[in-house]
Structures are given as structure tokens and as C-alpha cells.
Amino acid sequence: MAAYPFSEIEPKWQKFWDENKINKIEDDFSKPKYYILDMFPYPSGAGLHIGHPEGYTATDIIGRYKRMKGFNVLHPMGYDAFGLPTERYSMQTGIHPKEVTAKNTKNFTNQLKALGFAYDWDRTVNTTDESYYKWTQWMFLKIYNSYFDEILQKAMPIEFLSIPENLVSQEEIDAYIDSQRLAFIAMIPVNWCEELGTVLANEECDEWREKGYTVERKPMRQWMIRITKYAQRLLDDLEIVEWPHSTKEMQKNWIGKSEGAEIDFFVPSIQKNIRVFTTRPDTLFGATYMVVAPEHGLVNELTTADQKAAIEAYITTSSLKSDLERTELNKEKSGVFTGSYAINPATGAEIPIWIADYVLAHYGTGAIMAVPGHDLRDNEFAQKYSLPILKVVENKENLDFDVTKEAFCEDGYAVNSEKSEVSINGKNTPEAKSIISNWLENKGIGKKKIQFKLRDWLFSRQRYWGEPMPIMFFEDGTRRGLDEDELPLVLPNVKDFKPAGTGESPLANVEEWVNFIDKKTGKKARYETNTMPQWAGSCWYYLRYIDPQNPEIFAAKDKEEYWMGDGGIDLYVGGAEHAVLHLLYARFWHKVLFDYGVVSTPEPFKKLFHQGLIMGLSYRNKNNVLIPNDLVESKDGKFFDTRNGEELEEIVAKMSKSLKNVINPDDVIKDFGADSLRIFEMFLGPLEASKPWSKSGIEGINRFLNRAWRLIATEESTLSDSVQDVPMTSDQEFALHCTIKKIGEDIENLSFNTAVSQMMIFVNEFTSAEIKSKEAMEKFVLCLAPFAPHLCEELWRILGHTNSIVLEKYPEYDITKTVKSEVEIVIQVTSKIRGKLIVPLDADQSAVEELAMKDESVLKHLDGKPIRKVIYVKNKLINFIV
RNA sequence: GCGGUCGUGGCGGAAUUGGCAGACGCGCUAGACUUAGGAUCUAGUGAGGAGACUCGUGGGAGUUCGACUCUCCCCGACCGCACCA
């Protein structure tokens, strides 16, 4: 039997939707809105992979369903097109990144259109368009021209910054202003890759190292963004969004708030304090030594003559290590004594000061008080270097706990913590913390302190293919950000994308662009040659979809308020790999805009959902070696290596070129059609789960769509004679109304796999009927339409309609028809099933009991024993306890 | 090590105010139609047992008339972070 003609009808309706602007979105403020967003793709040369259609189909189904329910739905698509892979490709081929990007986006667009997604392509955005990155630059300047007001806890225009009175010279004032900006220049150690000629983000290093590149630590001039100022708000506002628990936890951990105290330790030999941060001020009496990071500013002063050689050697060794190497698994701690001593402010004792790279320069103050009795790391270090270990916290459960062998890090109560001025002996840990903190504060040698792990955002890249930073520098060392009327600062057209070789981007080589006379000041000027990271453009793209062509502003206020109303984007779907960085940067960016009142919500993404990965199947032998799929043959459900006949185990593995298990969406569309691909990806399993692709699974889905087609249409694509205006049987009515109800509910809950199985149940129910109710067929096609839009558009015409099914309403169901008039209930004897009974819906207990008592098997198991108790659950079961 | 998610047939997975475990699909078995079937249709399909029945949701305990679902302990898988003082 012939398959339904998907290869004809799919392109036909795609063209129809395009030409008739069926997916056009109007800013009709009278309708309730629904804004549903996908994470936009990076248009790589490889094209769409099989994972893309998963999340995109899910949102397409919801968008189409919501539209059928009367919502004005914004479901846009665009491209995150700046990025290193394109630039690398250009360096190798000499083809300009702009051309590469245009070609790749065109290819992506064609592939997305072939999947039948209902995007309004007039609303598409591309981060590399001048008219787009003009606003990325505009927003960067907003950040640059802001300081963070600690009292208001928000960004304020830099003009409002109050200048300390002791600053008089313009130079000092400018320096102060620059030191307060939310975007600033700093010399910091970065991950520099010489061959790529650029810095890399920490999370990018591994990837490039694996490809054989060398990445080293090196201090360089970089743009930073003070995201740390927003740490508390980024943490607090996680409470107001509906996000996956795990993602919220990851962001919380990343922000890493900890409460404790800063304490000054006096060093008599240099007459200076070393400030430490600790979360356990209650253990101050147990601080028997101090450790400062090798990069700490006081190391030179602290180092005595006889320790100098050892300290310098240690510093050299640790500076050669990258962050990653320094933290490599459970490596043994090392350190060197500086020769100096500090005074423990609680005990008055002289304690040695060491340097060790287990103390991180960038966290806290870069120095710690070491309490080896009650900190695992300090304990390990103290044991290794025979430093004294004191017990100052008692373990209630085990009074004999020996802290010289193992640290006790939990709460307990304080011991050996007493002097004339203060005592915390006998106090529990929280109380002891508070008493010590207050005492320190009164003495002026410490204060309570909240510390975050979050670090400032390294915002510059030494690349060509990114947004130019809209900043110019003058010869006198001053600089200015561009004004709005000077934007966009357009990337110059260059032929050579190789790095400048000076640690600057290729832009530094573009003499005619980089050096110029500033029209506004008449001064000789030079543009910043760094560009922005890829994250920048993706921080706000969801706002541009709202008003993509607007030349005056990134989005008109009324449109922004409408589409972002009710707490922001109604649903954002994308991979969990962006759980921290993209989602944290975008939240930060949005909050700055919120502080300026140009967006109306404190958070951009009200509800977030991560789709799982689509995996491939792979095979491994007894030595755990993965065998590429083209070297595997299957026989009787078992798998063998074609080279030596060795039996292999089938496992689920990420799709990869080397394993030859990559599925190409174009091939699937060619073989089974876009509708089959869409539904199959939904049917694989729960959207959030990772699940393996299955060749026979998609055949099953294709079979299902063929069955659905044959229910209504003939081989000649006309209405089947068996579809007539006839009443439904009660079973058919039940199936139809359950289907309408369940599919609607499942879409709302993102349970697409169970929605698809309900459709199969419907088709199974009606397949056996010789005559099918036309009404049932029409309502079913409407339910199926969000999932299989091409097939349903065609069936809708076959059923005699002339309007596009996209514009139809989702059918209503009758709740009374979703319950059967008779139900089967289970008879149990002492909780074991002994019989079944058909009774009217909501039958009362006595009637059921009477009927149940007639059941042979029940009587046999009751065996005349006295019934102790009867449990009756209406419409479910009756249970006799004997 | 810390944080999180999750363990159900041969496979993907359903089912939780606690109430028939395995919906739906794949695969498999048998049959029908057919020159043919890798198309289509029909029936069957957790395990054991001839059967009445018994066992069964990673393992062990507990609560309950009743546990995939709730509690405790253990084991395993995956993801994230990783000397954060």
C-alpha cells in the first residue's frame, strides 16, 4: 500500500503559508499574548543537526496550539551568527565571514522551513546585522556609562556619581569615575592562545586544548563587566522565575554566596594588617597559622631574607600552572613559610605566615586564617608541615574526636575559646559566630561580610568577527564612548583575518579604520580594537524580535510592555548547557535595562525548560572500545564487529562523526517527511530526557501517520467514502473527547510523548469502524494539526474546508463524554485481586458489595472467613479484609 | 569531595491526593491477503507454571488493608561544580 504523499504536500503547504503570510504576527494588543522562545542557533557550516528540531518542534506545537486557543503568539527565530568558527573558516578559505554567515543562515533557514515551523520570517534577527548590533553597542554603552548605586542596589547614570571631595585634579576625577563604571578596563591574567591570537573564556580552554592548541595564563589589558554588583539580585530573583530546580541550583552555586567575617591579622614586622575572609569566625581561637596566595600583594614584604629563594621558586612554579592544573584532582598541597609572623587577635599568639597555592588569589581577600582542627584543607596542610592543630569546636556526638588526625568541620559548641575580653566557650556554633563577629567589630579589627564566588565578566575578545566596542581613545590618555547618533560603529571590511600578532585583534591592522580624527572633539583618536564576546548578542535578542525593524529604539515601549507583560517570556526552551553562562549574562543584561526603565520586567524568562539531548546508538567491545557503526553488523538482535566477529554491546552515546552514528534531518525528511520527524522527536520520550534515536521508531511513526491518512483519504487524495455524517458510538465519542482533552492538557504540560500516544489510541479506535463520523475526523485533524501541520492542512482541504487549518480554533470537549457510564472495578480479598466487576459509574458501596459477593473466585478466597473490614474506593476497587 | 537529576519488560517509555504495574510505540511470534513481502490487516507478547496460582518497578528495611508512588539505609547511572576558606 502506498504511503501518504508527504513529499508532495509538505513543500506545497510550506509555499502556501509563506505566500499567504499565514504565520505573520500582528501587534494586536487586544488579544492575550503568548511569547514562546527558542534559543537561537549558531549557523554553523554543518547545518541543522537532529537535536535542533526537538526543542523547536516542541515550541512550534505549543505556539500553534496557543494560537488555536485564541492567543496572539510570538514565536520567532533568528541567528547568533558572530563567533570564532566562522572566523577560523574565513582565515583558512579567505572567504569573508559576512559571506560565510549569509550562506550558512540561508541554509539554516531553508532547513527550518522544510520542517514546517510557523515562524514569522519577517521578524527574524541576526546578531551580525549592523541594524542589530547597533543596539548591542547601545546597551554596552548604557553599561559603560553607569555605576552601581549600593544604596539603591541598581545601575545609575555615571553623571549622578558623587565624586569624593578629596579628588581635585580632572585626572584623579576621571580615574575615579572610570573605577566606578560597570564596564571597565583591567590588567588581569587571562587564558591566552597564541595560535588563535585571542583570549579564551575558562570554559573554552579545554575545547581548544583538546584540538591541540596551547593555552597559557598571561596578564593582559581587558574589558570587564561588573556583573558581581548584581550578585545578590541575580540570586534573589531566582525565586520569582519558574525554572528547573537543577538550573536554579547551578546558578546559585555559581553565584556562590557565603556569609562570614573579614578579620585583620596584625604583622608586627611590617606594621601592616593581613585581612582574611572566613565563614567560621567562631574558630578564631584555633587559627594556628595563616596562608596567603602566591599572588598576594604583601608576599614580598612578608618574605624574610633567608626564605626569599624558596618563596620565589614557589611563586614561579605556581604561576606556570593554569587554573585548571592548580586545581587538578586531589593533588597534594604544597607551600612555603614566608619567615614572618602575625598576631592572632583572639589568643595574642604569634602564628607563622605561609604561602600556598591552595589559597586562591581571586576569592575573598586572597589570604586565610588556617584553622586546621576544623577545616579539611588546613588540616591536611598542617599535618604535612607539622603545624599545631587545636580543638576549638566540640563534636557533641563524639567528645573524643581527635582533630589532629581529621578535621571536624560541622557545627558543635565552642571550647578552648576564652580570654579576658571575650569567651564563647560552651556556645553553639551560630551563637559563637555572632559573638565573635560583634567583638571584632567593636574592636575595629573585623566585620561581618558577605562574599560571592561570582567573578566579573571578561568581556573582550581579540577577534574580528564580533561587535566592535564603541569606545575611542585620545592621545592624551582620555577616552569617550560613542554617542547614540554615532552608532552603529560598523566593522570595517577587511581581507585578512589573522590576529595582529601583538595581542590585539585583526582590527588593529586596519589602519584607515582604527586611527581617525574624532569629528566631535577634533582630536586624534583610535578605536578600541577588541570586540565583544559571542554572549553579548544573545543577551537581548528576545527583545529585538518584539520590534525587529525599529530604527529609533531596540523595541518600542508599548510593544515591549505587551509582549514581555506578565513576568516576561512565557516559555523559553533550550539546552541545559546554557544553564549558567548565557542565562546568567542575559539576566544581568536585562536587569541593567530594567534599572533604566527600558524594559518592564526584572527577569526576562519567566518559565524555562531544557530539552534533553538526542543520542545515537554505538557499540563497544569487551575492552570498552567504541566501534564506529559502519563496522558493526547485527544478527538476531545481537551485534558483531565485522572485522573479527567479536560480539559487541549496544550502548547509547552522543552522536559524533567518528562513531558514524550521526542522523541528518534532511535525510529523515526525505525518507519519512517533516511531520514524521516532528512527531517522532516528540514521541521518543519526555522532552527533558536524553534519549536515543531509533531507526525503527521513526518507521512506526510514519506508519501511524499513514493510518491516520487512510482513515480519511483515499490513495487519490480524495475524501474516503467511509467518512460520513453519522453519529458516533459511545466508545468513539469517549475516544474523541478524551483525545481533545488529553492532547490539550499534555501540550500545556509539555508531555508531548503521551499526547502522541493518545492520537494513536484514537486512530486505533476508529480504524476498525467501517463508517467514520466526519465530525470526529475533523476534530481529530484539528488536534493533530499542531504536531503534523502539513498532513493536517491537506486533510482539512480533503474534508472540504477552504481556510487554512492554522487559523482554526482548537476543538472543545464535553467533560461528561470523557467518562464512561460503566466502569470496571477490582475486587480484592485482603488486597489481592480476585475478580473484576462492571458496575455503573459512581455505584454505591452496598450494591457493589452485593455483586462482588457473588463472584466465585472471591467466595473461594473469602472461604467463609469473617470479614473484618471493607474498603471501597468509588470507581476503583472494593477490598474485603479477612 | 559537594550540589542536582534519575533507576519500571528484549528496547523507548506510561501510570504517583498511595488503589488493576507495563498505556502507546519498537521488536518478536502466529495467522490473513498476496506471484512476492522489508507493504497492509488480525491476534498474541513481563517472568515462572499444564493449571489454580505465584513472583515482579536497582537492593534492603519501614508505614499502610494496599507502595513504582511515602519514610530511612545501601548500590548504580548521568549532569554540573570542584582547594570558594
Tab-separated table of C-alpha atoms in Angstrom, chain A residues 401-655:
chain	number	residue	atom	x	y	z
A	401	PHE	CA	37.090	13.243	68.291
A	402	ASP	CA	40.787	13.743	67.542
A	403	VAL	CA	41.250	16.846	65.405
A	404	THR	CA	44.965	16.207	64.982
A	405	LYS	CA	44.051	13.262	62.749
A	406	GLU	CA	40.960	14.593	60.983
A	407	ALA	CA	39.231	17.969	60.867
A	408	PHE	CA	35.813	18.401	62.445
A	409	CYS	CA	34.005	20.792	60.134
A	410	GLU	CA	30.426	20.669	61.294
A	411	ASP	CA	28.648	22.794	63.867
A	412	GLY	CA	29.189	21.940	67.513
A	413	TYR	CA	29.929	24.077	70.506
A	414	ALA	CA	32.994	26.153	71.217
A	415	VAL	CA	35.784	25.072	73.570
A	416	ASN	CA	39.227	26.472	74.415
A	417	SER	CA	37.971	29.844	73.192
A	418	GLU	CA	38.295	32.232	76.050
A	419	LYS	CA	40.290	35.295	77.030
A	420	SER	CA	39.679	38.198	79.347
A	421	GLU	CA	37.790	40.258	76.771
A	422	VAL	CA	35.617	37.586	75.232
A	423	SER	CA	34.572	33.995	75.725
A	424	ILE	CA	32.466	31.716	73.572
A	425	ASN	CA	33.114	28.504	75.470
A	426	GLY	CA	30.007	26.343	75.557
A	427	LYS	CA	28.208	28.399	72.913
A	428	ASN	CA	26.821	26.642	69.876
A	429	THR	CA	28.364	27.492	66.524
A	430	PRO	CA	25.827	30.071	65.225
A	431	GLU	CA	25.867	31.883	68.557
A	432	ALA	CA	29.643	31.772	68.772
A	433	LYS	CA	29.947	33.214	65.238
A	434	SER	CA	27.752	36.106	66.178
A	435	ILE	CA	29.564	36.864	69.452
A	436	ILE	CA	32.994	36.832	67.818
A	437	SER	CA	31.841	38.953	64.882
A	438	ASN	CA	30.418	41.564	67.220
A	439	TRP	CA	33.548	41.568	69.361
A	440	LEU	CA	35.729	42.027	66.252
A	441	GLU	CA	33.541	44.813	65.031
A	442	ASN	CA	33.670	46.635	68.372
A	443	LYS	CA	37.432	46.362	68.417
A	444	GLY	CA	37.587	47.621	64.839
A	445	ILE	CA	39.571	44.641	63.585
A	446	GLY	CA	36.869	42.844	61.707
A	447	LYS	CA	33.357	42.956	60.378
A	448	LYS	CA	30.613	40.747	59.032
A	449	LYS	CA	30.989	40.180	55.321
A	450	ILE	CA	29.078	38.558	52.504
A	451	GLN	CA	31.276	37.008	49.866
A	452	PHE	CA	30.369	35.770	46.377
A	453	LYS	CA	32.144	33.284	44.153
A	454	LEU	CA	30.841	35.027	41.053
A	455	ARG	CA	33.588	36.901	39.220
A	456	ASP	CA	33.433	39.871	36.928
A	457	TRP	CA	32.689	39.131	33.307
A	458	LEU	CA	35.648	39.152	30.906
A	459	PHE	CA	34.033	40.996	28.021
A	460	SER	CA	36.709	41.484	25.356
A	461	ARG	CA	37.949	39.142	22.631
A	462	GLN	CA	40.838	39.715	20.247
A	463	ARG	CA	38.780	38.755	17.257
A	464	TYR	CA	37.472	40.272	14.076
A	465	TRP	CA	34.056	38.607	13.865
A	466	GLY	CA	32.309	40.293	16.798
A	467	GLU	CA	30.705	43.598	17.688
A	468	PRO	CA	33.270	46.429	17.794
A	469	MET	CA	33.409	48.089	21.198
A	470	PRO	CA	32.098	51.626	20.728
A	471	ILE	CA	34.918	53.371	22.586
A	472	MET	CA	37.603	55.722	21.294
A	473	PHE	CA	40.902	56.698	22.902
A	474	PHE	CA	42.669	60.016	22.535
A	475	GLU	CA	46.360	60.708	22.560
A	476	ASP	CA	46.183	62.380	25.956
A	477	GLY	CA	45.082	59.116	27.509
A	478	THR	CA	41.433	60.124	27.816
A	479	ARG	CA	38.635	58.315	26.052
A	480	ARG	CA	34.978	58.558	25.310
A	481	GLY	CA	32.158	56.227	24.483
A	482	LEU	CA	30.315	56.881	21.244
A	483	ASP	CA	27.071	58.818	21.351
A	484	GLU	CA	23.851	57.269	20.133
A	485	ASP	CA	23.950	59.281	16.890
A	486	GLU	CA	27.368	57.767	16.112
A	487	LEU	CA	26.085	54.185	16.253
A	488	PRO	CA	26.477	51.658	14.892
A	489	LEU	CA	30.234	51.523	14.867
A	490	VAL	CA	30.499	49.275	11.845
A	491	LEU	CA	33.067	46.526	11.446
A	492	PRO	CA	35.464	47.549	8.681
A	493	ASN	CA	35.638	45.309	5.671
A	494	VAL	CA	38.989	43.541	5.733
A	495	LYS	CA	40.628	40.833	3.698
A	496	ASP	CA	42.951	39.418	6.308
A	497	PHE	CA	41.510	37.971	9.480
A	498	LYS	CA	44.756	36.939	11.050
A	499	PRO	CA	45.402	38.343	14.506
A	500	ALA	CA	47.590	41.441	14.727
A	501	GLY	CA	50.301	39.431	16.419
A	502	THR	CA	50.517	41.995	19.176
A	503	GLY	CA	47.780	40.510	21.312
A	504	GLU	CA	45.350	42.838	19.584
A	505	SER	CA	42.549	41.859	17.274
A	506	PRO	CA	42.855	41.955	13.457
A	507	LEU	CA	41.159	45.354	13.676
A	508	ALA	CA	44.453	46.845	14.915
A	509	ASN	CA	45.868	46.226	11.437
A	510	VAL	CA	43.123	48.201	9.733
A	511	GLU	CA	44.967	51.493	9.742
A	512	GLU	CA	42.263	53.516	7.940
A	513	TRP	CA	39.636	52.391	10.436
A	514	VAL	CA	41.454	52.333	13.716
A	515	ASN	CA	43.103	55.759	13.554
A	516	PHE	CA	40.964	58.790	12.777
A	517	ILE	CA	40.125	62.332	13.760
A	518	ASP	CA	37.137	62.466	16.065
A	519	LYS	CA	34.568	64.760	14.450
A	520	LYS	CA	33.070	65.825	17.772
A	521	THR	CA	36.268	66.845	19.535
A	522	GLY	CA	38.615	67.336	16.607
A	523	LYS	CA	41.174	65.227	18.432
A	524	LYS	CA	43.259	62.420	17.014
A	525	ALA	CA	41.631	59.204	18.147
A	526	ARG	CA	41.970	55.440	17.974
A	527	TYR	CA	39.145	52.912	18.309
A	528	GLU	CA	39.202	50.115	20.768
A	529	THR	CA	40.307	47.075	18.771
A	530	ASN	CA	38.824	44.391	20.986
A	531	THR	CA	35.427	43.047	20.043
A	532	MET	CA	32.652	41.728	22.216
A	533	PRO	CA	32.232	38.055	23.131
A	534	GLN	CA	29.578	35.957	21.429
A	535	TRP	CA	27.473	36.125	24.585
A	536	ALA	CA	26.789	39.834	24.011
A	537	GLY	CA	24.424	39.475	21.078
A	538	SER	CA	22.488	36.664	22.726
A	539	CYS	CA	21.926	38.712	25.887
A	540	TRP	CA	18.988	40.596	24.448
A	541	TYR	CA	17.869	39.074	21.121
A	542	TYR	CA	14.481	38.211	22.593
A	543	LEU	CA	13.805	41.940	22.884
A	544	ARG	CA	14.567	42.644	19.241
A	545	TYR	CA	12.016	40.106	17.992
A	546	ILE	CA	9.396	42.320	19.562
A	547	ASP	CA	10.144	45.162	17.171
A	548	PRO	CA	12.859	43.958	14.798
A	549	GLN	CA	12.839	46.768	12.231
A	550	ASN	CA	12.587	49.743	14.594
A	551	PRO	CA	15.352	52.223	13.732
A	552	GLU	CA	14.623	54.513	16.708
A	553	ILE	CA	14.968	52.109	19.587
A	554	PHE	CA	15.646	48.409	20.181
A	555	ALA	CA	11.921	47.907	20.864
A	556	ALA	CA	9.062	50.342	21.179
A	557	LYS	CA	7.871	50.730	24.746
A	558	ASP	CA	4.240	49.728	24.161
A	559	LYS	CA	5.230	46.626	22.210
A	560	GLU	CA	7.770	45.663	24.858
A	561	GLU	CA	5.162	46.039	27.588
A	562	TYR	CA	2.684	43.929	25.645
A	563	TRP	CA	4.928	41.034	24.658
A	564	MET	CA	7.000	40.987	27.850
A	565	GLY	CA	3.967	41.510	30.059
A	566	ASP	CA	3.001	39.144	32.880
A	567	GLY	CA	6.548	38.463	34.011
A	568	GLY	CA	8.421	38.226	30.706
A	569	ILE	CA	8.719	35.489	28.118
A	570	ASP	CA	6.086	32.869	28.843
A	571	LEU	CA	8.270	29.938	27.910
A	572	TYR	CA	11.929	29.694	26.966
A	573	VAL	CA	13.155	26.334	25.676
A	574	GLY	CA	16.796	25.446	25.165
A	575	GLY	CA	19.614	23.168	26.151
A	576	ALA	CA	20.844	22.729	29.700
A	577	GLU	CA	24.380	23.534	28.536
A	578	HIS	CA	23.373	27.181	28.840
A	579	ALA	CA	22.121	26.757	32.398
A	580	VAL	CA	24.731	29.114	33.764
A	581	LEU	CA	26.559	31.407	31.383
A	582	HIS	CA	24.091	32.551	28.742
A	583	LEU	CA	21.213	32.581	31.169
A	584	LEU	CA	23.183	34.472	33.799
A	585	TYR	CA	24.591	37.040	31.385
A	586	ALA	CA	21.177	37.634	29.815
A	587	ARG	CA	19.555	38.071	33.233
A	588	PHE	CA	22.243	40.565	34.205
A	589	TRP	CA	21.936	42.495	30.932
A	590	HIS	CA	18.176	42.615	31.328
A	591	LYS	CA	18.456	43.936	34.883
A	592	VAL	CA	20.599	46.859	33.739
A	593	LEU	CA	17.947	47.685	31.135
A	594	PHE	CA	15.322	47.298	33.834
A	595	ASP	CA	17.174	49.760	36.060
A	596	TYR	CA	16.879	52.285	33.248
A	597	GLY	CA	13.190	51.538	32.807
A	598	VAL	CA	13.581	50.495	29.180
A	599	VAL	CA	12.260	47.019	29.889
A	600	SER	CA	9.321	46.370	32.159
A	601	THR	CA	10.227	43.154	33.976
A	602	PRO	CA	13.071	42.385	36.383
A	603	GLU	CA	13.556	38.986	34.757
A	604	PRO	CA	13.427	38.163	31.039
A	605	PHE	CA	12.465	34.483	31.096
A	606	LYS	CA	9.511	33.662	33.322
A	607	LYS	CA	9.466	29.964	32.586
A	608	LEU	CA	12.399	27.936	31.370
A	609	PHE	CA	12.598	24.395	30.083
A	610	HIS	CA	15.563	22.330	28.932
A	611	GLN	CA	15.074	19.747	26.244
A	612	GLY	CA	17.252	16.636	26.519
A	613	LEU	CA	19.857	15.502	24.052
A	614	ILE	CA	19.050	13.182	21.202
A	615	MET	CA	21.644	10.481	21.406
A	616	GLY	CA	22.885	7.937	18.949
A	617	LEU	CA	23.480	4.235	19.309
A	618	SER	CA	27.008	2.988	19.485
A	619	TYR	CA	28.726	-0.313	20.085
A	620	ARG	CA	31.571	-1.280	22.313
A	621	ASN	CA	33.666	-4.365	22.699
A	622	LYS	CA	34.885	-6.118	25.840
A	623	ASN	CA	37.750	-3.667	26.206
A	624	ASN	CA	35.312	-0.753	26.348
A	625	VAL	CA	36.458	0.462	22.945
A	626	LEU	CA	33.709	2.131	20.910
A	627	ILE	CA	33.367	0.729	17.393
A	628	PRO	CA	32.093	3.018	14.604
A	629	ASN	CA	28.657	1.976	13.375
A	630	ASP	CA	29.860	1.158	9.863
A	631	LEU	CA	31.985	-1.661	11.312
A	632	VAL	CA	29.064	-3.255	13.125
A	633	GLU	CA	26.629	-5.836	11.812
A	634	SER	CA	23.526	-7.043	13.577
A	635	LYS	CA	22.359	-10.635	13.652
A	636	ASP	CA	19.387	-11.995	15.640
A	637	GLY	CA	19.282	-8.913	17.825
A	638	LYS	CA	22.972	-9.199	18.660
A	639	PHE	CA	25.811	-7.088	17.332
A	640	PHE	CA	29.172	-8.086	15.949
A	641	ASP	CA	32.378	-6.447	14.808
A	642	THR	CA	32.577	-7.052	11.049
A	643	ARG	CA	36.389	-7.281	11.216
A	644	ASN	CA	36.784	-10.088	13.761
A	645	GLY	CA	33.261	-11.252	14.591
A	646	GLU	CA	33.596	-10.189	18.218
A	647	GLU	CA	30.235	-9.700	19.922
A	648	LEU	CA	29.537	-6.071	20.862
A	649	GLU	CA	27.308	-4.370	23.361
A	650	GLU	CA	24.846	-1.767	22.134
A	651	ILE	CA	25.000	1.438	24.152
A	652	VAL	CA	23.632	4.949	23.979
A	653	ALA	CA	26.276	7.538	23.089
A	654	LYS	CA	26.452	11.092	21.880
A	655	MET	CA	26.217	11.402	18.127
